[in-house]
Tab-separated table of C-alpha atoms in Angstrom:
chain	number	residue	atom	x	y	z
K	244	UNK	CA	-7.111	-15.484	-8.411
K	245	UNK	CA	-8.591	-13.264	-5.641
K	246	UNK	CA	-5.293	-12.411	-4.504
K	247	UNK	CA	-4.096	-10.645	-8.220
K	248	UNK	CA	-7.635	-9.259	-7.890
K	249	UNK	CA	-6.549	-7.096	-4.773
K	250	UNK	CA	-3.708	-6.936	-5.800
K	251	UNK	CA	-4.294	-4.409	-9.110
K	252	UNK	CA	-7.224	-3.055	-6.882
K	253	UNK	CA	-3.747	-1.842	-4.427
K	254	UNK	CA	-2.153	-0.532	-7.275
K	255	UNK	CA	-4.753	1.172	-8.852
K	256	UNK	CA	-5.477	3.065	-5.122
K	257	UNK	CA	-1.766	3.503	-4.995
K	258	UNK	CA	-1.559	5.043	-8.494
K	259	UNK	CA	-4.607	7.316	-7.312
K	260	UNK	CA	-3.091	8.277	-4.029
K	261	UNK	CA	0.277	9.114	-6.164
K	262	UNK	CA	-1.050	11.282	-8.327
K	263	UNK	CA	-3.319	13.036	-5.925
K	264	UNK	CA	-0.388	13.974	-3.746
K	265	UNK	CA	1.484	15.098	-6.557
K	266	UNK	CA	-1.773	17.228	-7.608
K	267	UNK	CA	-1.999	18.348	-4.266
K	268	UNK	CA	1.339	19.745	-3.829
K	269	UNK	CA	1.115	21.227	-7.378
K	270	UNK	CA	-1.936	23.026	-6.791
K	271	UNK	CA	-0.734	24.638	-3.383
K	272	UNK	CA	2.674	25.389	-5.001
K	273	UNK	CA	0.235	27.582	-7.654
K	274	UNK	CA	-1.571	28.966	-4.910
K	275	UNK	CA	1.087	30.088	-2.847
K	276	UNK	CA	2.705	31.678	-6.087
K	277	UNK	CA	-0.766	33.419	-7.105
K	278	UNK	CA	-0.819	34.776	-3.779
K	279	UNK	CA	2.317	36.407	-2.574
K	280	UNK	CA	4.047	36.824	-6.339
K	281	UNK	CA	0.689	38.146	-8.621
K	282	UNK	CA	-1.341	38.976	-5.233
K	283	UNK	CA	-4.296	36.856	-6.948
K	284	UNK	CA	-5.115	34.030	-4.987
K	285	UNK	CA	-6.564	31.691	-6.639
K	286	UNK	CA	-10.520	30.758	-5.262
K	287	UNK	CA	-10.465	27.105	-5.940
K	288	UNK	CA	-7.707	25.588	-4.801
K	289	UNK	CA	-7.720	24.848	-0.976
K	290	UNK	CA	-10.935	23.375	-1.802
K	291	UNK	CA	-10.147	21.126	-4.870
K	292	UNK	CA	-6.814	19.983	-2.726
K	293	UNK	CA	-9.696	19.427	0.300
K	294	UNK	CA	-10.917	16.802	-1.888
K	295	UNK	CA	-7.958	15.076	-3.351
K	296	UNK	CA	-6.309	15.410	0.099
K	297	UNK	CA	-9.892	13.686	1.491
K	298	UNK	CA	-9.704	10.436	-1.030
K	299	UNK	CA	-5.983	10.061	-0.430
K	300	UNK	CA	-6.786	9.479	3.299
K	301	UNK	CA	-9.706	7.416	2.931
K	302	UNK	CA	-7.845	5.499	-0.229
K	303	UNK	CA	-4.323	5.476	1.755
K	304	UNK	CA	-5.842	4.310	5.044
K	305	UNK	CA	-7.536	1.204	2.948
K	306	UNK	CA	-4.262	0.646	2.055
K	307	UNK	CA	-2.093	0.864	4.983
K	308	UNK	CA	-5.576	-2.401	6.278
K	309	UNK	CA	-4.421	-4.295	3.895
K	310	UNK	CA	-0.590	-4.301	5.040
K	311	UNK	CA	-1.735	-4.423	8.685
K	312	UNK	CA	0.461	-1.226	9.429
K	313	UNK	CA	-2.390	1.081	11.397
K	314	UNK	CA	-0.641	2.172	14.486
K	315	UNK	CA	-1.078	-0.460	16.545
K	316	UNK	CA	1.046	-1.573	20.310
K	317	UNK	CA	1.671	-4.993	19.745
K	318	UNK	CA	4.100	-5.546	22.646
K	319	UNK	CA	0.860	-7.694	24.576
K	320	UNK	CA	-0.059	-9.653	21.478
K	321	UNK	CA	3.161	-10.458	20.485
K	322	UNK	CA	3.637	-12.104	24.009
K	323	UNK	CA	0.491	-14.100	23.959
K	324	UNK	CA	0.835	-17.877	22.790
K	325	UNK	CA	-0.389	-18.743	19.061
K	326	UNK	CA	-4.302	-19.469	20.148
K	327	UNK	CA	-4.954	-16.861	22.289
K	328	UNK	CA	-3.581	-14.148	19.700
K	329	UNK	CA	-5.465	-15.811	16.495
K	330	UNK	CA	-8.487	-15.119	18.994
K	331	UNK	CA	-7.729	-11.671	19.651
K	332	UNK	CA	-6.690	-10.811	16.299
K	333	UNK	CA	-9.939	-12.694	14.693
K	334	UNK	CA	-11.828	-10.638	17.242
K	335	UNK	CA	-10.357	-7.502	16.231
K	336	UNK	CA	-10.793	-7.909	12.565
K	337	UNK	CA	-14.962	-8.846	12.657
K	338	UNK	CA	-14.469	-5.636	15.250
K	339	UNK	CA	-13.448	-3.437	12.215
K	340	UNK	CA	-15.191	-5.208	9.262
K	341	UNK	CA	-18.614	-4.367	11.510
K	342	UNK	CA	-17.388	-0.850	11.904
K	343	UNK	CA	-16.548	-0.722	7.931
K	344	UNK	CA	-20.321	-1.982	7.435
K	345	UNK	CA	-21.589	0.690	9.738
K	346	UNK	CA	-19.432	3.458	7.621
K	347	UNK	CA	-20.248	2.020	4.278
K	348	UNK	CA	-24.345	2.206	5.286
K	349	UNK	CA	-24.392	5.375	6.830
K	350	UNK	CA	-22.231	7.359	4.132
K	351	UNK	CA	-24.971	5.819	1.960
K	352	UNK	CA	-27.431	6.881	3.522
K	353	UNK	CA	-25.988	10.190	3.813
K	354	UNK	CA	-25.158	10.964	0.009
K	355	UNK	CA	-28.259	11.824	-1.212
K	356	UNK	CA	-28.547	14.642	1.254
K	357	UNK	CA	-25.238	15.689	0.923
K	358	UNK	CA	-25.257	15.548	-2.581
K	359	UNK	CA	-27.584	17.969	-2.989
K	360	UNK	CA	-25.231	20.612	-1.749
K	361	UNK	CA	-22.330	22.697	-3.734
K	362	UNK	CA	-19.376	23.237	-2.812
K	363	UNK	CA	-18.737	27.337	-2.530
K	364	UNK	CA	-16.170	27.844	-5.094
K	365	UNK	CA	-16.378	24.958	-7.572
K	366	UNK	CA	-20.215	24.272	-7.174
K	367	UNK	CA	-19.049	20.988	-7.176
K	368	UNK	CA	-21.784	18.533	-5.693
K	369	UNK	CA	-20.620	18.152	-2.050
K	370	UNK	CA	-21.253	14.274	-3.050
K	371	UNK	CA	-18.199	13.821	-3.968
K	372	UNK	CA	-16.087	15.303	-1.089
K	373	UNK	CA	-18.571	12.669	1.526
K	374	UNK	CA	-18.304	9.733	-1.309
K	375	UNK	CA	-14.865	8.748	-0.669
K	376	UNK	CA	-16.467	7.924	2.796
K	377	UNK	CA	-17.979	4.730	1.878
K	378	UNK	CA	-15.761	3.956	-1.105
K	379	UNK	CA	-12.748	4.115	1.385
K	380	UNK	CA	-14.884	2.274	4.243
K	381	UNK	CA	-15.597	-0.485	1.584
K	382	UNK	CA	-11.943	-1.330	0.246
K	383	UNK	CA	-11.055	-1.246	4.105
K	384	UNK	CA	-13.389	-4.131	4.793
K	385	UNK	CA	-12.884	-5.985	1.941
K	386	UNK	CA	-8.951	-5.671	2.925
K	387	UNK	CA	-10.097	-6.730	6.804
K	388	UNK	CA	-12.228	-9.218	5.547
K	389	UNK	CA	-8.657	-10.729	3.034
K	390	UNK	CA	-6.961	-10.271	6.381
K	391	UNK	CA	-9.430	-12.315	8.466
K	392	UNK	CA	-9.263	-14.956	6.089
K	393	UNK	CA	-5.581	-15.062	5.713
K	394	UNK	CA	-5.148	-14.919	9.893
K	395	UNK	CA	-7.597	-17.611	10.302
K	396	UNK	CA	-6.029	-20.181	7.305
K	397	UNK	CA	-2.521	-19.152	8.707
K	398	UNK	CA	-3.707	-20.800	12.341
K	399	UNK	CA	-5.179	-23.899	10.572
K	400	UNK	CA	-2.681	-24.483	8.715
K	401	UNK	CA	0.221	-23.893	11.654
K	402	UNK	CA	-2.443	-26.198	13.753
K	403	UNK	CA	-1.261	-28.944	11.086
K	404	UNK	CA	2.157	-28.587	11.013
K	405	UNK	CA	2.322	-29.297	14.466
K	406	UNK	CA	0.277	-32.199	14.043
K	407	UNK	CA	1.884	-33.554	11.406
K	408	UNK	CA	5.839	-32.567	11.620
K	409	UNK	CA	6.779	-34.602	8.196
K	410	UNK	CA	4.423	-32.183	5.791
């Protein structure tokens, strides 16, 4: 059950990050056309592919937690035997889920102030460019936390296999 829930929340980012990347290429294209075929740049667009180009990372890098593919050297832990690297990875994981908490507050705390700002172009509420901060921060650690979880029952359940060869 929780498992399809993440699930079609990871599709839905993916579909977002998609189709901002395919915005964000489309708008440049325009701008770069504006400018050196009409000689009219266009005022909005580096900032409304800021902003796209700003929720695709903080979308895409919750995304990339929940596959475990950060850039990461893994030559040590893959040498370590099964306990000690459940330990380190365990340790690592309530390492970023605390940092993902910290993110999540303080871009809260932060958005009102923000908020109140406009962007120069759009006068678009500069909310919305700091927002994906801890909207990003918070599918990270609910994709850490998923990860956690999965690490930990992987070990218990490895611990009884060993135990008990015939199951």
């Amino acid at each position: 059950m929780i498992r399809s829930v993440l699930n079609t929340i990871s599709r839905g980012l993916t579909l977002v990050c998609i189709v901002f990347m395919a915005a964000i290429v489309a708008v440049l294209f325009y701008a770069v056309v504006m400018r050196y075929v009409f000689h009219n740049p266009p005022s909005w667009s580096m900032e409304v592919s800021r902003l796209m180009f700003l929720w695709t990372v903080m979308l895409g890098s919750a995304l990339v937690t929940r596959e475990n593919s950060h850039i990461q050297i893994t030559f040590i832990l893959n040498a370590l035997p099964k306990t000690p690297r459940t330990i380190w990875m365990v340790t690592m994981n309530l390492a970023m889920l605390f940092i993902c908490l910290i993110i999540i507050t303080e871009g809260i705390r932060i958005y009102p102030t923000v908020s109140e700002a406009l962007s120069p172009s759009l006068g678009l509420s500069m909310g919305w460019f700091y927002l994906c901060i801890p909207v990003g921060a918070f599918f990270m650690a609910l994709y850490v936390t998923e990860n956690l979880i999965r690490t930990v029952n992987e070990y218990i359940r490895s611990l009884r296999s060993e135990r008990n060869p015939c199951h």
